[in-house]
Amino acid sequence: MRPKIPQVYFQDSFRSRFIRMDVPAPSTLVELACESLLKNEAMAIASLEMLPTELFPPLFTAAFSGRHTGILKAMVQAWPFACLPLGVLLKEQLPHQENFQAALEGLDALLAQKVRPRRWKLQVLDLRKNAHQDFWNVWAGNRISMYSMFEPEVAQPMKKLKARDSKADSVQPFTPVEVLIDLCLKEGTPDESLTYLLKKVKQRRGALRLCCRKLKIFEMPMQDIKKILKMVRLDSVQELDVNCTWKLPTLVKFASHLGQMCNLRSLRLSHIRMPSHSTRAKEEQFVSQFTSYFLSLEQLQELYLDSISFLNDRLDQVLRCLTTPLETLSITNCLISESDLVHLSQSEIVSQLKDLGLSGVNLTCVNPEPLQVLIERASGTLQDLDLDECGIMDAQLTSILPALSRCSQLTTFSFCGNPTSMVVVKDLLRHTIGLSKLSHVLYPTPLESYEDVRGTLDLGRLAQLHAKLKQMMQELGRPGMVWFSANPCPRCGDRTFYDPDPILCPCYMSA
């Protein structure tokens, strides 16, 4: 790709005027060299043995854009870097299937050999589309700041390259090549590219390792999931997101794979249901089987549980199987009991929490003391606290304010959708004004802002109440704190924000 046409100016020395002219930018020497090589495939392939390392990335991108599959195949076999970030090119340039297959064919042909070529250094083929975004741009420019990151071979004089003994250079055996990929398994997958990749991994088992840092699973037959995961090194998975309408027995079938993800750092489970017709004893057995695999997750730092039906009166069973403190714990849209909250507040996993979310967990009839203890235990590290839609009343919020005021690291606090009065909201402000790192508070529309029990919002009253809070923040020396008021619209569920002017949902805008 040629650089953008620059704007060139000539100065009239007598009248000090500038005349703008648009002229085409001349091709760089690198571009001219690449264009010349691409015109003759045989010459390009033959020159790879002596091609300066700096020319590999621009020549590869030019061959990729021009779909010179033969040159791409040969370049993979001579790649002088430890990593080939192919995913970025696959993301930016379409169609890419034939280029993708050419790259894999080159790697496959190389792995079929008994020894590796002299220049070849490839250890990782990175197919992730959001990794190493700047690699190709850096090599296309003048800076080579990523040189050491990809461990390219140090450029050597041409004479020295020619003088090398080829026999001495071709004695090193192959080490396995890792293929990095982010997988999203759902109906319709695997696509053509993934199918071709899995085929090559199966053919070169041991020599080609399929590694997946981020794994997402949506609705997909379990047999298809197992077939794909059989090809993946599960100890490479660091982030797992299971968002399926599975019943608990199905989750148990998957759990053996979960137990092999010993380096897992983040786990998200969503929409897991109990079987319709099962005994209490059978349910306990399923829960026990599933949670036992948590014992293998010694690197787990983030746990997200959303719409999980088996947690009620069983949260302690889950917590006991976690072996290390968490940084993030999010339990949303779940039914949990007061005893669950007590166990949570006493668990060792909450001692270092940075992010705690209980959005959509109904706490209206729950004693606030366990929540107070929970916040207090995490007060030294807690940065984000989400208590949206928990049904927290005035008395409950008042009870947790002393613990909240000790959260010295807190930056964000959200408790929208809770029926609280303006008096308690003001009390919240007084308790948190001393938290120097707290910059954003998302609070519910005070009860005094509604016209009736149906939830009709009086924007005038809300404006007055919001202005009072702004004035209080000014008087207390924290005018920079951002306080957003938000509550769901009773018609559509969208929220109405106010800071300082209302950002209304479509229902109010059309009324």
Coordinates of C-alpha atoms in Angstrom, one line a residue:
M1 CA 0.0 0.0 0.0
R2 CA 1.4 3.4 -1.0
P3 CA 1.7 6.2 1.6
K4 CA -0.9 9.0 1.6
I5 CA -0.2 11.8 -0.8
P6 CA 1.5 14.6 1.2
Q7 CA 0.7 18.3 0.9
V8 CA 3.7 20.1 -0.5
Y9 CA 4.1 23.9 -0.2
F10 CA 6.5 26.2 -2.2
Q11 CA 7.3 29.7 -0.7
D12 CA 7.5 32.8 -2.8
S13 CA 10.4 34.6 -1.1
F14 CA 9.4 38.0 -2.3
R15 CA 5.7 38.0 -1.3
S16 CA 5.9 35.3 1.5
R17 CA 3.0 33.4 0.1
F18 CA 2.5 29.6 0.2
I19 CA 1.1 27.8 -2.8
R20 CA -0.4 24.3 -2.1
M21 CA 0.2 21.5 -4.5
D22 CA -0.8 17.8 -4.3
V23 CA 1.8 15.6 -5.8
P24 CA 2.1 11.8 -5.8
A25 CA 4.6 10.4 -3.2
P26 CA 7.4 8.4 -4.9
S27 CA 7.6 4.8 -4.1
T28 CA 10.1 3.9 -1.4
L29 CA 13.1 1.6 -2.1
V30 CA 11.5 -1.1 0.0
E31 CA 8.2 -0.8 -2.1
L32 CA 10.2 -0.9 -5.4
A33 CA 12.1 -4.0 -4.2
C34 CA 8.9 -5.8 -3.2
E35 CA 7.2 -4.9 -6.5
S36 CA 10.2 -6.2 -8.4
L37 CA 10.3 -9.5 -6.5
L38 CA 6.6 -10.1 -6.8
K39 CA 6.8 -9.9 -10.6
N40 CA 8.9 -13.1 -10.7
E41 CA 7.8 -15.7 -8.2
A42 CA 10.8 -18.0 -8.9
M43 CA 13.2 -15.2 -8.3
A44 CA 11.4 -14.1 -5.1
I45 CA 11.5 -17.6 -3.6
A46 CA 15.2 -18.1 -4.6
S47 CA 16.2 -14.8 -3.0
L48 CA 14.7 -15.6 0.4
E49 CA 17.9 -17.3 1.6
M50 CA 19.8 -14.0 1.3
L51 CA 16.9 -11.5 1.8
P52 CA 17.6 -9.0 4.6
T53 CA 15.5 -9.6 7.6
E54 CA 14.0 -6.1 7.4
L55 CA 12.4 -6.9 4.0
F56 CA 10.5 -10.0 5.2
P57 CA 7.5 -8.2 6.7
P58 CA 6.9 -5.7 3.9
L59 CA 7.3 -8.4 1.3
F60 CA 5.0 -10.7 3.2
T61 CA 2.2 -8.0 3.4
A62 CA 2.6 -7.2 -0.3
A63 CA 2.4 -10.9 -1.2
F64 CA -0.6 -11.3 1.0
S65 CA -2.4 -8.3 -0.6
G66 CA -1.6 -9.6 -4.0
R67 CA -2.6 -13.1 -3.1
H68 CA 0.8 -14.5 -4.2
T69 CA 0.2 -17.8 -2.5
G70 CA 3.4 -19.5 -3.7
I71 CA 5.6 -16.8 -2.3
L72 CA 3.6 -16.8 1.0
K73 CA 4.1 -20.5 1.3
A74 CA 7.8 -20.2 0.8
M75 CA 8.1 -17.2 3.2
V76 CA 6.6 -19.1 6.0
Q77 CA 9.3 -21.8 5.6
A78 CA 12.0 -19.1 5.8
W79 CA 10.4 -16.8 8.4
P80 CA 13.3 -15.3 10.4
F81 CA 11.1 -14.3 13.5
A82 CA 9.9 -16.2 16.4
C83 CA 6.3 -15.1 15.8
L84 CA 4.2 -14.7 12.6
P85 CA 1.2 -12.5 13.6
L86 CA -1.0 -13.6 10.7
G87 CA -4.3 -12.9 12.4
V88 CA -4.0 -9.1 12.0
L89 CA -3.7 -9.5 8.2
L90 CA -6.6 -12.0 8.2
K91 CA -8.7 -9.4 10.0
E92 CA -7.8 -6.4 7.7
Q93 CA -7.6 -8.0 4.3
L94 CA -10.4 -10.1 2.7
P95 CA -10.9 -12.5 1.1
H96 CA -8.1 -14.5 2.9
Q97 CA -9.0 -18.2 2.7
E98 CA -6.5 -19.0 0.0
N99 CA -3.8 -17.0 1.7
F100 CA -4.5 -18.7 5.0
Q101 CA -4.3 -22.1 3.5
A102 CA -1.1 -21.2 1.7
A103 CA 0.5 -20.2 5.0
L104 CA -0.6 -23.4 6.7
E105 CA 0.6 -25.5 3.7
G106 CA 4.0 -23.9 4.0
L107 CA 4.2 -24.7 7.7
D108 CA 2.9 -28.2 7.1
A109 CA 5.5 -28.9 4.4
L110 CA 8.2 -27.6 6.7
L111 CA 7.1 -29.8 9.6
A112 CA 7.2 -32.8 7.3
Q113 CA 11.0 -32.3 7.0
K114 CA 13.4 -33.9 9.4
V115 CA 15.5 -30.8 10.0
R116 CA 14.8 -27.1 10.0
P117 CA 16.3 -24.6 7.5
R118 CA 19.0 -22.3 8.6
R119 CA 16.9 -19.0 8.7
W120 CA 13.7 -20.4 10.0
K121 CA 12.9 -19.3 13.6
L122 CA 9.2 -19.6 13.7
Q123 CA 7.9 -20.8 17.1
V124 CA 4.4 -19.2 17.2
L125 CA 1.8 -18.7 14.4
D126 CA -0.5 -16.1 15.9
L127 CA -4.0 -16.2 14.4
R128 CA -5.6 -13.9 17.0
K129 CA -7.1 -10.9 15.2
N130 CA -6.4 -8.4 18.0
A131 CA -2.8 -9.3 18.9
H132 CA 0.4 -7.5 17.7
Q133 CA -1.6 -4.8 16.0
D134 CA 1.4 -2.6 15.3
F135 CA 3.9 -5.2 14.0
W136 CA 3.3 -4.8 10.3
N137 CA 3.0 -1.0 10.5
V138 CA 6.3 -0.7 12.4
W139 CA 8.1 -2.7 9.8
A140 CA 6.5 -0.7 7.0
G141 CA 7.9 2.5 8.6
N142 CA 11.3 3.7 9.6
R143 CA 11.2 2.5 13.3
I144 CA 12.1 -1.1 14.2
S145 CA 11.1 -0.8 17.9
M146 CA 9.5 -4.3 17.9
Y147 CA 12.7 -5.9 16.6
S148 CA 13.6 -7.7 19.8
M149 CA 10.0 -8.6 20.6
F150 CA 9.9 -11.0 17.7
E151 CA 13.6 -12.1 18.0
P152 CA 14.6 -11.7 14.3
E153 CA 17.9 -13.0 13.1
V154 CA 20.6 -10.4 13.2
A155 CA 21.4 -9.1 9.7
Q156 CA 24.7 -10.4 8.4
P157 CA 26.8 -9.4 5.3
M158 CA 25.9 -11.2 2.1
K159 CA 29.4 -12.7 1.7
K160 CA 29.2 -14.3 5.2
L161 CA 25.9 -15.8 4.4
K162 CA 27.2 -17.3 1.2
A163 CA 30.3 -18.7 2.9
R164 CA 28.3 -20.7 5.4
D165 CA 28.4 -24.5 5.4
S166 CA 24.9 -25.6 4.6
K167 CA 25.4 -29.0 6.2
A168 CA 26.4 -27.4 9.5
D169 CA 23.3 -25.2 9.3
S170 CA 20.8 -28.0 8.8
V171 CA 21.3 -30.2 11.9
Q172 CA 18.8 -28.7 14.3
P173 CA 15.6 -30.8 14.8
F174 CA 12.2 -29.2 14.9
T175 CA 10.6 -27.9 18.1
P176 CA 6.8 -27.9 18.2
V177 CA 5.1 -24.8 16.7
E178 CA 2.3 -23.2 18.6
V179 CA -0.7 -21.9 16.8
L180 CA -2.5 -19.2 18.9
I181 CA -6.2 -18.7 18.3
D182 CA -9.2 -17.3 20.0
L183 CA -12.1 -19.7 19.6
C184 CA -15.8 -18.9 19.6
L185 CA -17.9 -22.1 19.3
K186 CA -21.5 -21.7 18.3
E187 CA -24.0 -23.1 15.7
G188 CA -22.4 -22.9 12.3
T189 CA -18.8 -23.5 13.4
P190 CA -16.3 -24.7 12.6
D191 CA -16.0 -22.6 9.4
E192 CA -13.8 -23.4 6.5
S193 CA -10.7 -21.9 8.0
L194 CA -11.0 -23.6 11.4
T195 CA -11.9 -26.9 9.7
Y196 CA -8.7 -26.7 7.6
L197 CA -6.6 -25.7 10.7
L198 CA -8.0 -28.6 12.8
K199 CA -7.2 -31.0 9.9
K200 CA -3.5 -29.8 9.9
V201 CA -3.2 -30.0 13.7
K202 CA -4.5 -33.6 13.6
Q203 CA -2.1 -34.5 10.8
R204 CA 0.9 -33.0 12.6
R205 CA -0.1 -34.0 16.2
G206 CA 2.8 -33.2 18.5
A207 CA 4.6 -31.0 16.0
L208 CA 1.7 -28.5 15.7
R209 CA 0.1 -27.4 19.0
L210 CA -3.2 -25.6 18.9
C211 CA -3.3 -23.1 21.8
C212 CA -6.3 -21.0 22.8
R213 CA -6.1 -18.1 25.2
K214 CA -9.8 -17.1 25.0
L215 CA -12.5 -19.6 24.5
K216 CA -16.2 -18.7 24.1
I217 CA -18.9 -21.4 23.9
F218 CA -22.5 -20.6 22.9
E219 CA -25.2 -22.9 21.7
M220 CA -23.5 -25.9 20.1
P221 CA -24.0 -29.7 20.3
M222 CA -21.8 -31.2 23.0
Q223 CA -20.3 -33.8 20.7
D224 CA -19.1 -31.1 18.3
I225 CA -17.6 -29.1 21.3
K226 CA -15.7 -32.2 22.5
K227 CA -14.5 -33.0 19.0
I228 CA -12.9 -29.5 18.6
L229 CA -11.5 -29.3 22.1
K230 CA -9.8 -32.6 21.6
M231 CA -7.5 -30.8 19.3
V232 CA -6.8 -27.9 21.7
R233 CA -4.2 -27.8 24.5
L234 CA -6.6 -27.0 27.3
D235 CA -3.8 -25.9 29.6
S236 CA -3.4 -22.9 27.3
V237 CA -6.9 -21.5 28.0
Q238 CA -6.9 -18.5 30.2
E239 CA -10.4 -17.1 29.7
L240 CA -13.5 -19.2 29.4
D241 CA -17.0 -17.9 28.7
V242 CA -19.8 -20.5 28.6
N243 CA -23.0 -18.8 27.6
C244 CA -25.4 -21.7 26.9
T245 CA -28.9 -22.6 28.0
W246 CA -27.5 -25.9 29.4
K247 CA -29.0 -27.9 32.1
L248 CA -26.7 -28.9 35.0
P249 CA -26.1 -32.5 33.7
T250 CA -24.8 -31.1 30.4
L251 CA -22.4 -28.8 32.3
V252 CA -21.2 -31.8 34.3
K253 CA -20.3 -33.5 31.0
F254 CA -18.3 -30.5 30.0
A255 CA -16.6 -30.1 33.4
S256 CA -13.9 -32.7 32.6
H257 CA -12.5 -30.3 30.0
L258 CA -12.8 -27.5 32.6
G259 CA -10.6 -29.5 35.0
Q260 CA -7.8 -29.6 32.4
M261 CA -7.7 -25.8 32.1
C262 CA -5.1 -25.5 34.9
N263 CA -4.0 -22.0 33.8
L264 CA -7.5 -20.5 33.7
R265 CA -7.7 -17.0 35.0
S266 CA -11.2 -15.9 34.1
L267 CA -14.4 -18.1 34.1
R268 CA -17.9 -16.9 33.0
L269 CA -20.9 -19.2 33.3
S270 CA -24.3 -18.0 32.2
H271 CA -27.8 -19.5 32.0
I272 CA -27.3 -22.9 33.6
R273 CA -30.5 -24.5 34.7
M274 CA -31.5 -27.3 37.0
P275 CA -33.2 -30.4 35.3
S276 CA -37.0 -30.2 35.4
H277 CA -37.5 -33.5 37.1
S278 CA -34.8 -34.6 39.4
T279 CA -34.5 -35.4 43.1
R280 CA -32.7 -33.3 45.6
A281 CA -30.1 -36.0 46.0
K282 CA -29.4 -36.1 42.3
E283 CA -29.1 -32.4 42.1
E284 CA -26.6 -32.5 45.0
Q285 CA -24.6 -35.1 43.1
F286 CA -24.5 -33.0 39.9
V287 CA -23.4 -29.9 41.9
S288 CA -20.7 -31.9 43.7
Q289 CA -19.4 -33.4 40.5
F290 CA -19.2 -30.0 38.8
T291 CA -17.6 -28.0 41.6
S292 CA -15.0 -30.7 42.3
Y293 CA -13.2 -29.5 39.1
F294 CA -12.8 -26.1 40.6
L295 CA -10.0 -27.6 42.7
S296 CA -7.8 -27.7 39.6
L297 CA -8.2 -24.0 38.9
E298 CA -5.3 -22.7 41.0
Q299 CA -4.8 -19.6 38.8
L300 CA -8.4 -18.5 38.8
Q301 CA -8.7 -14.7 39.5
E302 CA -12.1 -13.8 38.0
L303 CA -15.4 -15.6 38.5
Y304 CA -18.6 -14.5 36.8
L305 CA -21.9 -16.4 37.5
D306 CA -25.0 -15.1 35.7
S307 CA -28.4 -16.6 35.8
I308 CA -27.2 -19.8 37.5
S309 CA -30.2 -21.7 39.1
F310 CA -28.3 -24.1 41.3
L311 CA -26.6 -21.5 43.6
N312 CA -29.4 -21.1 46.1
D313 CA -28.3 -22.7 49.4
R314 CA -25.3 -24.2 47.6
L315 CA -22.9 -21.2 47.2
D316 CA -20.8 -22.5 50.0
Q317 CA -20.2 -25.7 48.1
V318 CA -18.8 -23.7 45.2
L319 CA -16.7 -21.4 47.4
R320 CA -15.1 -24.3 49.3
C321 CA -13.6 -25.7 46.0
L322 CA -11.9 -22.4 45.1
T323 CA -8.3 -22.6 46.3
T324 CA -7.0 -19.0 45.9
P325 CA -8.5 -15.5 46.6
L326 CA -10.3 -13.9 43.7
E327 CA -9.8 -10.4 42.3
T328 CA -13.2 -10.3 40.7
L329 CA -16.5 -12.0 41.8
S330 CA -19.7 -11.3 40.0
I331 CA -22.9 -13.1 40.9
T332 CA -25.7 -11.6 38.9
N333 CA -29.4 -12.4 38.3
C334 CA -29.1 -15.4 40.7
L335 CA -31.2 -16.5 43.7
I336 CA -29.1 -16.8 46.8
S337 CA -30.1 -17.3 50.4
E338 CA -29.0 -15.3 53.5
S339 CA -26.9 -18.3 54.5
D340 CA -25.2 -18.1 51.1
L341 CA -24.3 -14.5 51.8
V342 CA -23.0 -15.3 55.3
H343 CA -20.7 -18.0 53.8
L344 CA -19.6 -15.6 51.1
S345 CA -18.7 -12.9 53.7
Q346 CA -16.6 -15.5 55.7
S347 CA -14.9 -17.0 52.7
E348 CA -11.1 -16.5 52.2
I349 CA -11.7 -15.8 48.5
V350 CA -13.1 -12.3 49.2
S351 CA -10.1 -11.0 51.1
Q352 CA -8.4 -9.5 48.1
L353 CA -11.4 -8.6 45.9
K354 CA -11.0 -5.6 43.5
D355 CA -14.4 -6.0 41.8
L356 CA -17.6 -7.2 43.5
G357 CA -20.9 -7.4 41.6
L358 CA -24.2 -8.6 43.0
S359 CA -26.5 -7.0 40.4
G360 CA -29.9 -8.5 40.2
V361 CA -29.5 -10.5 43.4
N362 CA -32.6 -9.8 45.5
L363 CA -31.5 -8.7 49.0
T364 CA -34.8 -7.0 50.1
C365 CA -35.5 -9.6 52.8
V366 CA -31.9 -10.4 53.7
N367 CA -30.2 -9.2 56.9
P368 CA -27.7 -6.5 55.8
E369 CA -25.1 -7.6 58.3
P370 CA -23.4 -10.3 56.0
L371 CA -23.2 -7.7 53.2
Q372 CA -21.7 -5.2 55.6
V373 CA -19.1 -7.8 56.7
L374 CA -18.4 -8.7 53.1
I375 CA -17.7 -5.1 52.0
E376 CA -15.6 -4.5 55.2
R377 CA -13.4 -7.6 54.5
A378 CA -12.7 -6.4 51.0
S379 CA -12.4 -2.7 52.0
G380 CA -8.6 -2.6 51.6
T381 CA -8.6 -3.7 47.9
L382 CA -12.2 -3.1 46.6
Q383 CA -12.2 -0.8 43.5
D384 CA -15.6 -1.4 41.9
L385 CA -18.9 -2.3 43.6
D386 CA -22.1 -3.1 41.7
L387 CA -25.3 -3.4 43.7
D388 CA -27.8 -2.6 40.9
E389 CA -31.3 -3.9 41.1
C390 CA -30.8 -5.6 44.5
G391 CA -34.0 -4.2 46.1
I392 CA -31.9 -2.5 48.8
M393 CA -34.1 -0.4 51.1
D394 CA -33.1 2.7 53.1
A395 CA -32.4 0.8 56.3
Q396 CA -30.1 -1.7 54.5
L397 CA -28.2 0.9 52.7
T398 CA -27.7 2.9 55.9
S399 CA -26.3 -0.3 57.6
I400 CA -23.6 -0.8 55.0
L401 CA -22.5 2.9 54.8
P402 CA -19.8 2.6 57.6
A403 CA -18.2 -0.3 55.8
L404 CA -18.4 1.5 52.5
S405 CA -16.7 4.6 53.9
R406 CA -13.6 2.4 54.7
C407 CA -13.2 1.3 51.0
S408 CA -10.1 3.5 50.4
Q409 CA -9.5 2.1 46.9
L410 CA -13.0 2.4 45.6
T411 CA -13.3 4.2 42.2
T412 CA -16.8 3.2 41.1
F413 CA -20.0 2.5 43.0
S414 CA -23.3 1.6 41.3
F415 CA -26.6 0.8 43.0
C416 CA -29.3 1.7 40.5
G417 CA -32.8 0.3 40.7
N418 CA -32.9 0.3 44.5
P419 CA -35.9 2.0 46.2
T420 CA -34.0 4.6 48.3
S421 CA -35.0 8.1 49.5
M422 CA -33.2 11.4 48.9
V423 CA -32.3 11.5 52.6
V424 CA -30.3 8.3 52.4
V425 CA -28.7 9.3 49.1
K426 CA -27.4 12.4 50.8
D427 CA -26.2 10.3 53.7
L428 CA -24.3 8.1 51.2
L429 CA -22.6 11.3 49.8
R430 CA -21.5 12.3 53.3
H431 CA -20.0 8.8 54.0
T432 CA -18.1 8.6 50.7
I433 CA -17.0 12.1 50.1
G434 CA -13.7 11.3 51.9
L435 CA -12.9 8.5 49.5
S436 CA -10.3 10.2 47.4
K437 CA -10.3 7.7 44.6
L438 CA -14.1 7.4 44.2
S439 CA -14.8 9.2 41.0
H440 CA -18.1 7.7 39.7
V441 CA -21.3 7.0 41.6
L442 CA -24.4 5.7 39.8
Y443 CA -27.4 6.1 42.1
P444 CA -31.1 5.4 41.7
T445 CA -33.7 8.0 41.1
P446 CA -34.8 9.0 44.6
L447 CA -38.3 8.0 45.5
E448 CA -39.3 11.6 45.8
S449 CA -38.8 12.0 42.0
Y450 CA -41.8 9.9 41.1
E451 CA -45.3 11.2 40.5
D452 CA -47.1 7.9 41.3
V453 CA -46.7 4.2 42.2
R454 CA -46.5 3.3 38.6
G455 CA -43.1 4.8 38.3
T456 CA -43.9 7.9 36.3
L457 CA -40.8 10.2 36.6
D458 CA -41.1 13.9 37.4
L459 CA -38.1 15.3 35.6
G460 CA -38.5 18.6 37.4
R461 CA -38.2 17.1 40.8
L462 CA -35.3 15.0 39.7
A463 CA -33.5 18.1 38.4
Q464 CA -34.0 19.8 41.8
L465 CA -32.7 16.8 43.8
H466 CA -29.7 16.4 41.5
A467 CA -28.9 20.1 41.9
K468 CA -28.9 19.7 45.6
L469 CA -26.4 16.9 45.4
K470 CA -24.2 19.0 43.1
Q471 CA -24.3 21.8 45.6
M472 CA -23.3 19.4 48.4
M473 CA -20.4 18.1 46.4
Q474 CA -19.3 21.7 45.8
E475 CA -19.5 22.6 49.5
L476 CA -17.7 19.4 50.6
G477 CA -14.8 20.1 48.2
R478 CA -15.4 17.3 45.6
P479 CA -17.0 19.1 42.6
G480 CA -15.2 16.7 40.3
M481 CA -17.1 13.6 41.5
V482 CA -19.5 12.3 38.9
W483 CA -22.9 11.3 40.2
F484 CA -25.3 9.9 37.6
S485 CA -28.9 9.2 38.5
A486 CA -30.4 6.3 36.6
N487 CA -33.5 4.1 36.8
P488 CA -35.2 1.8 34.4
C489 CA -38.1 3.2 32.4
P490 CA -41.3 1.4 33.4
R491 CA -42.4 1.2 29.8
C492 CA -39.3 -0.1 28.0
G493 CA -36.7 -0.8 30.7
D494 CA -34.1 1.6 29.3
R495 CA -32.5 3.9 31.9
T496 CA -32.9 7.6 32.2
F497 CA -29.7 9.3 33.1
Y498 CA -29.3 12.8 34.6
D499 CA -26.0 14.7 34.8
P500 CA -26.9 17.5 34.7
D501 CA -29.3 17.3 31.8
P502 CA -31.5 14.2 31.3
I503 CA -30.5 11.6 28.7
L504 CA -33.9 10.2 28.1
C505 CA -35.1 6.9 26.8
P506 CA -37.2 6.9 23.6
C507 CA -40.5 6.6 25.6
Y508 CA -39.9 10.0 27.2
M509 CA -38.6 11.6 24.0
S510 CA -41.8 10.5 22.1
A511 CA -44.2 11.5 24.8

